[in-house]
Short mmCIF file of C-alpha atoms in Angstrom, two decimals:
data_model
loop_
_atom_site.label_atom_id
_atom_site.label_comp_id
_atom_site.label_asym_id
_atom_site.label_seq_id
_atom_site.Cartn_x
_atom_site.Cartn_y
_atom_site.Cartn_z
CA UNK C 58 -139.22 -139.67 268.11
CA UNK C 59 -136.61 -140.78 265.62
CA UNK C 60 -133.49 -138.68 265.63
CA UNK C 61 -132.92 -136.04 262.95
CA UNK C 62 -130.42 -137.23 260.37
CA UNK C 63 -127.59 -135.62 258.43
CA UNK C 64 -128.88 -137.44 255.35
CA UNK C 65 -132.17 -135.51 255.56
CA UNK C 66 -130.25 -132.24 255.84
CA UNK C 67 -127.96 -132.97 252.87
CA UNK C 68 -130.83 -134.27 250.72
CA UNK C 69 -132.92 -131.13 251.16
CA UNK C 70 -130.07 -128.63 250.82
CA UNK C 71 -128.37 -130.50 247.93
CA UNK C 72 -128.67 -127.46 245.65
CA UNK C 73 -127.84 -124.98 248.43
CA UNK C 74 -124.68 -126.46 249.92
CA UNK C 75 -123.57 -123.02 251.08
CA UNK C 76 -126.62 -122.89 253.35
CA UNK C 77 -125.35 -126.04 255.07
CA UNK C 78 -121.87 -124.54 255.46
CA UNK C 79 -123.26 -121.26 256.78
CA UNK C 80 -125.70 -123.10 258.99
CA UNK C 81 -122.80 -125.07 260.45
CA UNK C 82 -120.98 -121.76 260.99
CA UNK C 83 -124.04 -120.37 262.79
CA UNK C 84 -124.05 -123.45 265.01
CA UNK C 85 -120.33 -123.40 265.75
CA UNK C 86 -120.34 -119.63 266.33
CA UNK C 87 -123.13 -120.06 268.88
CA UNK C 88 -125.54 -117.87 266.90
CA UNK C 89 -128.50 -119.95 268.10
CA UNK C 90 -129.96 -117.83 270.91
CA UNK C 91 -132.69 -120.25 271.98
CA UNK C 92 -133.87 -123.76 271.16
CA UNK C 93 -136.87 -125.76 272.29
CA UNK C 94 -138.71 -128.95 271.40
CA UNK C 95 -142.36 -129.24 272.41
CA UNK C 96 -145.04 -131.53 271.04
CA UNK C 97 -143.19 -132.31 267.85
CA UNK C 98 -142.15 -128.73 267.05
CA UNK C 99 -138.67 -127.22 267.11
CA UNK C 100 -138.46 -123.51 267.77
CA UNK C 101 -135.48 -121.25 268.09
CA UNK C 102 -133.87 -117.89 267.48
CA UNK C 103 -130.84 -117.58 265.20
CA UNK C 104 -128.60 -114.53 264.91
CA UNK C 105 -127.92 -113.01 261.51
CA UNK C 106 -124.27 -113.31 260.48
CA UNK C 107 -123.37 -109.66 259.97
CA UNK C 108 -126.10 -107.78 261.88
CA UNK C 109 -127.27 -107.59 265.46
CA UNK C 110 -130.54 -109.20 264.50
CA UNK C 111 -132.24 -112.41 265.56
CA UNK C 112 -134.52 -114.51 263.33
CA UNK C 113 -137.12 -116.63 265.06
CA UNK C 114 -137.14 -120.16 263.74
CA UNK C 115 -139.76 -122.88 264.11
CA UNK C 116 -139.24 -126.46 263.00
CA UNK C 117 -142.25 -128.72 263.14
CA UNK C 118 -142.03 -132.47 263.32
CA UNK C 119 -145.75 -133.05 262.85
CA UNK C 120 -147.65 -133.68 259.61
CA UNK C 121 -147.73 -130.91 256.98
CA UNK C 122 -151.43 -130.16 257.61
CA UNK C 123 -150.84 -129.63 261.32
CA UNK C 124 -147.86 -127.46 260.52
CA UNK C 125 -149.90 -125.08 258.41
CA UNK C 126 -152.45 -124.70 261.19
CA UNK C 127 -149.79 -124.05 263.79
CA UNK C 128 -148.08 -121.56 261.55
CA UNK C 129 -151.26 -119.56 261.06
CA UNK C 130 -151.95 -119.56 264.81
CA UNK C 131 -148.49 -118.27 265.66
CA UNK C 132 -148.64 -115.70 262.88
CA UNK C 133 -151.89 -114.42 264.32
CA UNK C 134 -150.58 -114.28 267.89
CA UNK C 135 -147.23 -112.66 266.99
CA UNK C 136 -147.81 -110.65 263.82
CA UNK C 137 -144.48 -108.87 264.07
CA UNK C 138 -142.64 -112.11 263.12
CA UNK C 139 -142.81 -114.55 260.26
CA UNK C 140 -141.65 -117.79 261.77
CA UNK C 141 -139.08 -119.95 260.02
CA UNK C 142 -140.75 -123.26 259.31
CA UNK C 143 -139.41 -126.60 258.21
CA UNK C 144 -141.90 -129.17 256.99
CA UNK C 145 -140.96 -132.80 257.54
CA UNK C 146 -142.65 -135.97 256.35
CA UNK C 147 -143.32 -139.06 258.42
CA UNK C 148 -139.69 -140.14 258.02
CA UNK C 149 -138.41 -136.75 259.22
CA UNK C 150 -137.21 -135.69 255.78
CA UNK C 151 -137.51 -131.95 255.10
CA UNK C 152 -140.25 -131.01 252.62
CA UNK C 153 -139.99 -127.20 252.60
CA UNK C 154 -138.86 -124.24 254.71
CA UNK C 155 -139.86 -120.67 255.37
CA UNK C 156 -137.97 -117.91 257.18
CA UNK C 157 -138.39 -114.22 257.87
CA UNK C 158 -134.93 -113.48 256.47
CA UNK C 159 -134.57 -112.15 252.88
CA UNK C 160 -133.76 -115.65 251.64
CA UNK C 161 -136.45 -117.26 253.73
CA UNK C 162 -138.21 -119.04 250.88
CA UNK C 163 -135.03 -120.39 249.34
CA UNK C 164 -133.62 -122.86 251.88
CA UNK C 165 -131.79 -120.37 254.09
CA UNK C 166 -128.87 -121.00 256.42
CA UNK C 167 -130.92 -120.14 259.54
CA UNK C 168 -133.23 -123.11 258.99
CA UNK C 169 -130.19 -125.28 258.34
CA UNK C 170 -128.61 -124.04 261.58
CA UNK C 171 -131.66 -124.94 263.66
CA UNK C 172 -131.89 -128.39 262.05
CA UNK C 173 -128.15 -128.97 262.67
CA UNK C 174 -128.66 -127.95 266.29
CA UNK C 175 -131.46 -130.50 266.50
CA UNK C 176 -129.16 -133.20 265.11
CA UNK C 177 -126.59 -132.45 267.81
CA UNK C 178 -128.91 -131.86 270.76
CA UNK C 179 -132.12 -133.89 270.34
CA UNK C 180 -132.03 -137.41 271.73
CA UNK C 181 -133.86 -140.36 270.24
CA UNK C 182 -136.55 -140.01 272.90
CA UNK C 183 -139.30 -137.39 272.79
CA UNK C 184 -138.30 -135.73 276.07
CA UNK C 185 -139.33 -132.08 276.15
CA UNK C 186 -136.29 -129.82 276.25
CA UNK C 187 -135.48 -126.15 275.98
CA UNK C 188 -132.65 -123.75 276.70
CA UNK C 189 -131.70 -120.14 276.15
CA UNK C 190 -128.16 -118.88 275.86
CA UNK C 191 -127.16 -116.88 278.90
CA UNK C 192 -126.45 -113.26 278.18
CA UNK C 193 -123.12 -111.89 279.28
CA UNK C 194 -123.26 -109.89 282.48
CA UNK C 195 -122.58 -106.28 281.51
CA UNK C 196 -123.45 -104.90 284.93
CA UNK C 197 -120.11 -105.80 286.51
CA UNK C 198 -118.36 -102.81 287.99
CA UNK C 199 -115.00 -101.82 286.57
CA UNK C 200 -111.96 -102.31 288.75
CA UNK C 201 -108.96 -100.07 288.92
CA UNK C 202 -105.52 -101.41 288.01
CA UNK C 203 -104.49 -101.10 291.66
CA UNK C 204 -107.34 -103.45 292.62
CA UNK C 205 -106.58 -105.99 289.91
CA UNK C 206 -102.82 -105.99 290.50
CA UNK C 207 -102.10 -104.87 294.07
CA UNK C 208 -98.51 -103.92 294.76
CA UNK C 209 -96.43 -106.04 297.15
CA UNK C 210 -96.32 -104.72 300.71
CA UNK C 211 -92.59 -104.10 300.61
CA UNK C 212 -92.73 -102.04 297.41
CA UNK C 213 -91.05 -98.64 297.65
CA UNK C 214 -90.91 -96.35 294.63
CA UNK C 215 -87.68 -94.46 294.00
CA UNK C 216 -87.87 -90.75 294.73
CA UNK C 217 -85.05 -89.68 292.42
CA UNK C 218 -85.19 -89.45 288.64
CA UNK C 219 -84.37 -92.77 286.93
CA UNK C 220 -80.93 -92.99 285.34
CA UNK C 221 -79.50 -95.09 282.52
CA UNK C 222 -78.73 -98.02 284.82
CA UNK C 223 -82.33 -98.05 286.07
CA UNK C 224 -83.62 -98.14 282.51
CA UNK C 225 -81.22 -100.91 281.54
CA UNK C 226 -82.28 -102.97 284.58
CA UNK C 227 -85.95 -102.51 283.65
CA UNK C 228 -85.26 -103.44 280.04
CA UNK C 229 -83.39 -106.56 281.17
CA UNK C 230 -86.32 -107.63 283.37
CA UNK C 231 -88.84 -107.08 280.58
CA UNK C 232 -86.67 -108.88 278.04
CA UNK C 233 -86.81 -112.00 280.20
CA UNK C 234 -90.57 -112.15 279.54
CA UNK C 235 -90.10 -112.17 275.75
CA UNK C 236 -90.60 -109.72 272.95
CA UNK C 237 -94.37 -109.70 273.30
CA UNK C 238 -93.95 -107.16 276.14
CA UNK C 239 -94.94 -103.82 274.60
CA UNK C 240 -92.67 -101.70 276.80
CA UNK C 241 -89.74 -104.00 275.99
CA UNK C 242 -90.29 -103.28 272.30
CA UNK C 243 -90.48 -99.53 272.98
CA UNK C 244 -87.24 -99.55 274.97
CA UNK C 245 -85.20 -101.74 272.64
CA UNK C 246 -82.57 -100.03 270.46
CA UNK C 247 -83.66 -98.73 267.08
CA UNK C 248 -82.91 -101.22 264.28
CA UNK C 249 -80.06 -100.42 261.96
CA UNK C 250 -81.04 -99.09 258.52
CA UNK C 251 -81.89 -101.90 256.12
CA UNK C 252 -78.88 -102.77 254.00
CA UNK C 253 -79.39 -102.72 250.26
CA UNK C 254 -78.95 -106.08 248.57
CA UNK C 255 -75.98 -106.14 246.20
CA UNK C 256 -77.89 -108.52 243.93
CA UNK C 257 -81.37 -108.20 242.40
CA UNK C 258 -84.28 -109.95 244.06
CA UNK C 259 -86.40 -112.33 242.00
CA UNK C 260 -89.21 -109.77 242.10
CA UNK C 261 -86.93 -107.05 240.76
CA UNK C 262 -85.91 -109.31 237.89
CA UNK C 263 -89.43 -110.22 236.78
CA UNK C 264 -90.60 -106.61 237.06
CA UNK C 265 -87.60 -105.26 235.18
CA UNK C 266 -88.19 -103.62 231.80
CA UNK C 267 -86.01 -106.20 230.06
CA UNK C 268 -88.01 -109.12 231.47
CA UNK C 269 -91.40 -107.53 230.74
CA UNK C 270 -90.46 -106.81 227.13
CA UNK C 271 -89.22 -110.38 226.64
CA UNK C 272 -91.76 -112.56 224.84
CA UNK C 273 -92.05 -116.31 225.27
CA UNK C 274 -91.65 -118.48 228.36
CA UNK C 275 -88.26 -119.87 227.37
CA UNK C 276 -86.94 -116.40 226.57
CA UNK C 277 -88.14 -115.11 229.94
CA UNK C 278 -86.51 -118.08 231.65
CA UNK C 279 -83.24 -117.33 229.87
CA UNK C 280 -83.52 -113.73 231.07
CA UNK C 281 -84.01 -114.86 234.69
CA UNK C 282 -81.06 -117.27 234.51
CA UNK C 283 -78.82 -114.55 233.13
CA UNK C 284 -79.81 -111.80 235.58
CA UNK C 285 -79.91 -114.04 238.70
CA UNK C 286 -76.41 -115.47 238.26
CA UNK C 287 -73.99 -114.50 241.06
CA UNK C 288 -70.24 -114.15 241.53
CA UNK C 289 -68.31 -115.45 244.54
CA UNK C 290 -68.05 -111.88 245.83
CA UNK C 291 -71.84 -111.44 245.55
CA UNK C 292 -72.46 -114.65 247.49
CA UNK C 293 -70.12 -113.66 250.32
CA UNK C 294 -71.57 -110.15 250.58
CA UNK C 295 -75.17 -111.44 250.75
CA UNK C 296 -74.19 -113.83 253.56
CA UNK C 297 -72.73 -110.90 255.51
CA UNK C 298 -75.57 -108.38 255.16
CA UNK C 299 -78.25 -110.97 255.99
CA UNK C 300 -76.77 -111.88 259.39
CA UNK C 301 -79.52 -111.98 262.00
CA UNK C 302 -81.73 -113.95 259.63
CA UNK C 303 -85.37 -113.79 260.79
CA UNK C 304 -84.67 -110.54 262.69
CA UNK C 305 -83.10 -108.96 259.59
CA UNK C 306 -85.50 -107.59 256.92
CA UNK C 307 -82.77 -107.96 254.28
CA UNK C 308 -82.66 -111.72 254.93
CA UNK C 309 -86.40 -112.01 254.25
CA UNK C 310 -86.02 -109.91 251.11
CA UNK C 311 -83.15 -112.02 249.78
CA UNK C 312 -85.02 -115.33 250.39
CA UNK C 313 -88.25 -114.19 248.76
CA UNK C 314 -88.90 -116.05 245.53
CA UNK C 315 -85.96 -118.43 246.00
CA UNK C 316 -85.92 -122.12 246.95
CA UNK C 317 -84.16 -122.58 250.29
CA UNK C 318 -82.59 -125.57 252.04
CA UNK C 319 -85.38 -126.14 254.56
CA UNK C 320 -87.55 -127.21 251.60
CA UNK C 321 -84.96 -129.25 249.67
CA UNK C 322 -86.04 -132.52 251.28
CA UNK C 323 -89.72 -131.94 250.51
CA UNK C 324 -88.89 -131.32 246.84
CA UNK C 325 -86.49 -134.24 246.44
CA UNK C 326 -88.86 -136.67 248.20
CA UNK C 327 -92.00 -135.53 246.36
CA UNK C 328 -93.45 -138.25 244.14
CA UNK C 329 -95.72 -135.69 242.52
CA UNK C 330 -96.05 -131.93 242.64
CA UNK C 331 -99.19 -131.08 244.62
CA UNK C 332 -100.85 -127.66 245.04
CA UNK C 333 -100.14 -127.78 248.80
CA UNK C 334 -96.42 -128.34 248.14
CA UNK C 335 -96.29 -125.35 245.79
CA UNK C 336 -98.15 -123.18 248.29
CA UNK C 337 -95.67 -124.07 251.01
CA UNK C 338 -92.70 -123.39 248.73
CA UNK C 339 -94.18 -120.05 247.67
CA UNK C 340 -94.66 -119.03 251.30
CA UNK C 341 -98.46 -118.88 251.17
CA UNK C 342 -98.77 -120.62 254.53
CA UNK C 343 -98.03 -118.58 257.63
CA UNK C 344 -96.27 -121.04 259.93
CA UNK C 345 -94.94 -118.47 262.39
CA UNK C 346 -97.70 -119.34 264.89
CA UNK C 347 -97.31 -123.10 264.57
CA UNK C 348 -96.35 -124.47 267.99
CA UNK C 349 -93.49 -126.55 266.62
CA UNK C 350 -92.01 -123.50 264.88
CA UNK C 351 -92.42 -121.31 267.96
CA UNK C 352 -90.79 -124.00 270.11
CA UNK C 353 -87.79 -124.15 267.80
CA UNK C 354 -87.37 -120.37 267.65
CA UNK C 355 -87.73 -119.93 271.41
CA UNK C 356 -85.20 -122.64 272.27
CA UNK C 357 -82.60 -122.16 269.54
CA UNK C 358 -80.40 -119.97 271.75
CA UNK C 359 -80.55 -122.55 274.55
CA UNK C 360 -79.50 -125.29 272.12
CA UNK C 361 -76.56 -123.23 270.84
CA UNK C 362 -75.52 -122.56 274.44
CA UNK C 363 -75.59 -126.30 275.13
CA UNK C 364 -73.43 -126.87 272.03
CA UNK C 365 -70.80 -124.36 273.14
CA UNK C 366 -70.72 -125.89 276.63
CA UNK C 367 -70.19 -129.38 275.22
CA UNK C 368 -67.62 -128.52 272.56
CA UNK C 369 -66.00 -125.30 273.86
CA UNK C 370 -66.37 -123.94 270.31
CA UNK C 371 -67.48 -120.45 269.33
CA UNK C 372 -70.47 -119.98 267.05
CA UNK C 373 -70.35 -117.12 264.59
CA UNK C 374 -73.64 -115.72 263.28
CA UNK C 375 -74.23 -115.97 259.56
CA UNK C 376 -76.87 -115.17 256.98
CA UNK C 377 -78.17 -116.51 253.68
CA UNK C 378 -75.73 -118.36 251.42
CA UNK C 379 -76.88 -118.43 247.79
CA UNK C 380 -75.93 -120.84 245.06
CA UNK C 381 -74.12 -119.48 242.01
CA UNK C 382 -77.37 -119.69 240.03
CA UNK C 383 -78.95 -117.19 242.42
CA UNK C 384 -82.02 -119.42 242.63
CA UNK C 385 -81.19 -121.70 245.58
CA UNK C 386 -80.08 -120.73 249.08
CA UNK C 387 -79.39 -121.97 252.61
CA UNK C 388 -79.24 -120.32 256.04
CA UNK C 389 -77.18 -122.29 258.60
CA UNK C 390 -77.71 -121.44 262.27
CA UNK C 391 -74.05 -120.47 262.51
CA UNK C 392 -70.47 -120.91 261.36
CA UNK C 393 -68.04 -122.93 263.51
CA UNK C 394 -64.29 -122.63 263.00
CA UNK C 395 -63.31 -122.15 259.37
CA UNK C 396 -64.71 -125.31 257.84
CA UNK C 397 -68.06 -126.05 259.54
CA UNK C 398 -71.66 -124.91 259.68
CA UNK C 399 -74.05 -125.35 262.60
CA UNK C 400 -77.63 -126.57 262.31
CA UNK C 401 -79.85 -126.76 265.40
CA UNK C 402 -83.09 -128.72 265.76
CA UNK C 403 -85.45 -128.52 268.74
CA UNK C 404 -88.13 -131.14 267.94
CA UNK C 405 -91.54 -130.29 269.39
CA UNK C 406 -93.07 -133.77 269.51
CA UNK C 407 -90.06 -135.15 271.39
CA UNK C 408 -89.47 -131.98 273.44
CA UNK C 409 -89.75 -133.80 276.79
CA UNK C 410 -87.94 -137.00 275.78
CA UNK C 411 -84.37 -138.18 275.96
CA UNK C 412 -82.75 -139.13 272.64
CA UNK C 413 -83.05 -142.80 273.58
CA UNK C 414 -86.80 -142.42 274.13
CA UNK C 415 -87.25 -140.39 270.94
CA UNK C 416 -85.44 -142.97 268.80
CA UNK C 417 -87.46 -145.84 270.27
CA UNK C 418 -90.88 -144.15 270.38
CA UNK C 419 -91.07 -141.73 267.43
CA UNK C 420 -90.81 -143.38 264.00
CA UNK C 421 -90.49 -139.97 262.30
CA UNK C 422 -87.67 -138.79 264.56
CA UNK C 423 -84.66 -137.54 262.59
CA UNK C 424 -82.07 -139.67 264.41
CA UNK C 425 -81.36 -143.39 264.42
CA UNK C 426 -78.95 -145.65 266.29
CA UNK C 427 -76.19 -147.37 264.36
CA UNK C 428 -74.96 -150.91 265.00
CA UNK C 429 -72.17 -149.45 267.12
CA UNK C 430 -74.76 -147.73 269.33
CA UNK C 431 -73.99 -144.22 268.08
CA UNK C 432 -76.63 -141.71 267.00
CA UNK C 433 -76.75 -140.71 263.33
CA UNK C 434 -78.97 -138.53 261.15
CA UNK C 435 -81.21 -140.59 258.87
CA UNK C 436 -80.14 -140.03 255.28
CA UNK C 437 -83.74 -140.43 254.10
CA UNK C 438 -84.87 -137.62 256.41
CA UNK C 439 -85.55 -134.13 255.02
CA UNK C 440 -82.97 -132.71 257.44
CA UNK C 441 -80.23 -134.60 255.59
CA UNK C 442 -80.86 -132.57 252.44
CA UNK C 443 -81.05 -129.33 254.42
CA UNK C 444 -77.69 -130.03 256.06
CA UNK C 445 -76.00 -130.99 252.79
CA UNK C 446 -77.39 -127.89 251.10
CA UNK C 447 -75.95 -125.71 253.86
CA UNK C 448 -72.52 -127.39 253.66
CA UNK C 449 -72.36 -127.06 249.87
CA UNK C 450 -73.60 -123.47 249.58
CA UNK C 451 -71.57 -122.16 252.53
CA UNK C 452 -68.56 -123.97 251.01
CA UNK C 453 -67.67 -125.85 254.20
CA UNK C 454 -66.52 -129.41 254.88
CA UNK C 455 -68.91 -130.53 257.62
CA UNK C 456 -71.90 -129.64 259.76
CA UNK C 457 -72.32 -129.76 263.53
CA UNK C 458 -75.88 -131.05 263.79
CA UNK C 459 -77.41 -130.37 267.22
CA UNK C 460 -80.64 -131.99 268.44
CA UNK C 461 -81.89 -130.45 271.68
CA UNK C 462 -84.78 -131.38 273.99
CA UNK C 463 -85.60 -130.31 277.52
CA UNK C 464 -84.12 -133.63 278.71
CA UNK C 465 -81.15 -134.23 276.43
CA UNK C 466 -78.83 -132.89 273.73
CA UNK C 467 -76.82 -134.64 271.02
CA UNK C 468 -74.12 -133.16 268.78
CA UNK C 469 -73.29 -134.95 265.51
CA UNK C 470 -70.56 -134.22 262.98
CA UNK C 471 -71.91 -134.72 259.46
CA UNK C 472 -69.36 -134.70 256.65
CA UNK C 473 -69.92 -133.20 253.23
CA UNK C 474 -71.39 -135.74 250.81
CA UNK C 475 -69.81 -134.98 247.44
CA UNK C 476 -72.41 -137.15 245.71
CA UNK C 477 -75.21 -134.92 246.97
CA UNK C 478 -74.14 -132.13 244.60
CA UNK C 479 -76.07 -133.90 241.85
CA UNK C 480 -79.26 -132.78 243.59
CA UNK C 481 -78.46 -129.12 242.93
CA UNK C 482 -79.35 -129.45 239.24
CA UNK C 483 -82.55 -131.34 240.17
CA UNK C 484 -83.61 -128.56 242.56
CA UNK C 485 -82.80 -125.87 240.00
CA UNK C 486 -84.78 -127.72 237.32
CA UNK C 487 -87.72 -128.09 239.72
CA UNK C 488 -87.66 -124.34 240.34
CA UNK C 489 -87.67 -123.50 236.63
CA UNK C 490 -90.43 -126.00 235.78
CA UNK C 491 -92.81 -125.52 238.71
CA UNK C 492 -92.04 -122.38 240.72
CA UNK C 493 -90.92 -119.97 238.00
CA UNK C 494 -94.34 -119.97 236.22
CA UNK C 495 -96.08 -119.28 239.55
CA UNK C 496 -93.69 -116.43 240.34
CA UNK C 497 -94.29 -114.86 236.91
CA UNK C 498 -98.07 -115.16 237.45
CA UNK C 499 -97.70 -113.09 240.62
CA UNK C 500 -98.23 -115.93 243.10
CA UNK C 501 -95.00 -115.07 244.92
#
């Protein structure tokens, strides 16, 4: 037989594209319980999406006259079912379908699913084939925890009541496994009460009575500019109460609705403003589970430790540093001495490379080698704009830029680029033109 084609599927379901999508979902979700090909006829059983129900499906590859005869025979033999049927012409194009589901006469997704399964599983030969999905074995006996995780032979439980030292030792052991350990979370100290921000959030401004009563986009923008403006004292206080950053709810609250340094490079390099860029800037993408992000978070402390070992310098925790406009912000990984910020990068793609290998192999790596053989941060890289934003907003003179992998670590000293300050007005203008309307529309 000739193989079933995607073109035949798309042609027939042209007006019911959702049936193709749902049929593909049925196929990928393994909703097809059985499938067989015998004497030019495809038969199968397809699960309903939301119910524990199975629809029997029959796809015939014979002529339409033969199909009608076969359908009547099967209806007579098994009256409790109305078989799903797909009529194909001599070129294996679909002519019509029937199904026992409520949408059976209107090109349903179950027929599409069976046809898609045929595309993937039928060869170009007419070899008879059939299979049925194995049911999960529910007869397995349950095992006790002691059987699943037997204790070591030399284990001896303490007979006295546990004291504070015992609890601290247990907490220390659990902490080594990471915060996903439930008991570790239960035993950790209660978080300190959330500090109140000394400045209004962007949300508070746009929901304020003054803003709501203001008419006209330009007038609302003027209101935001006026109410978001910060003093030097405000900026310093925000940086202090947001220490801890991702572990501090106040830090998340202060960043919400503002444009921060990690996105400066994306904005300044953008040739056009795309919907995906705006979604990323508005925080609509959850990147917390992205492997590269998790790798960076999990190894940041190790990178800072490597920095202190190499430089003998102390790193002071810091929070969010806002620009005087109250619209832009930056969160360095730390403060070093009185005049420097710290920024740490743990690249995921190059995680098992030396810096030499990363520079030579990865074209998108943030570092380059100068003519003198020294490493330097590429000025066209997005990290350059992040670093300069941190230096400017934290009012420091330079940045210790640390790149850490499992094989190597490099520490660079990046000086403040006075010429970069011209980008601050560009970033602010971008916010007012592209992000402010989205925030007002409630897309924050």
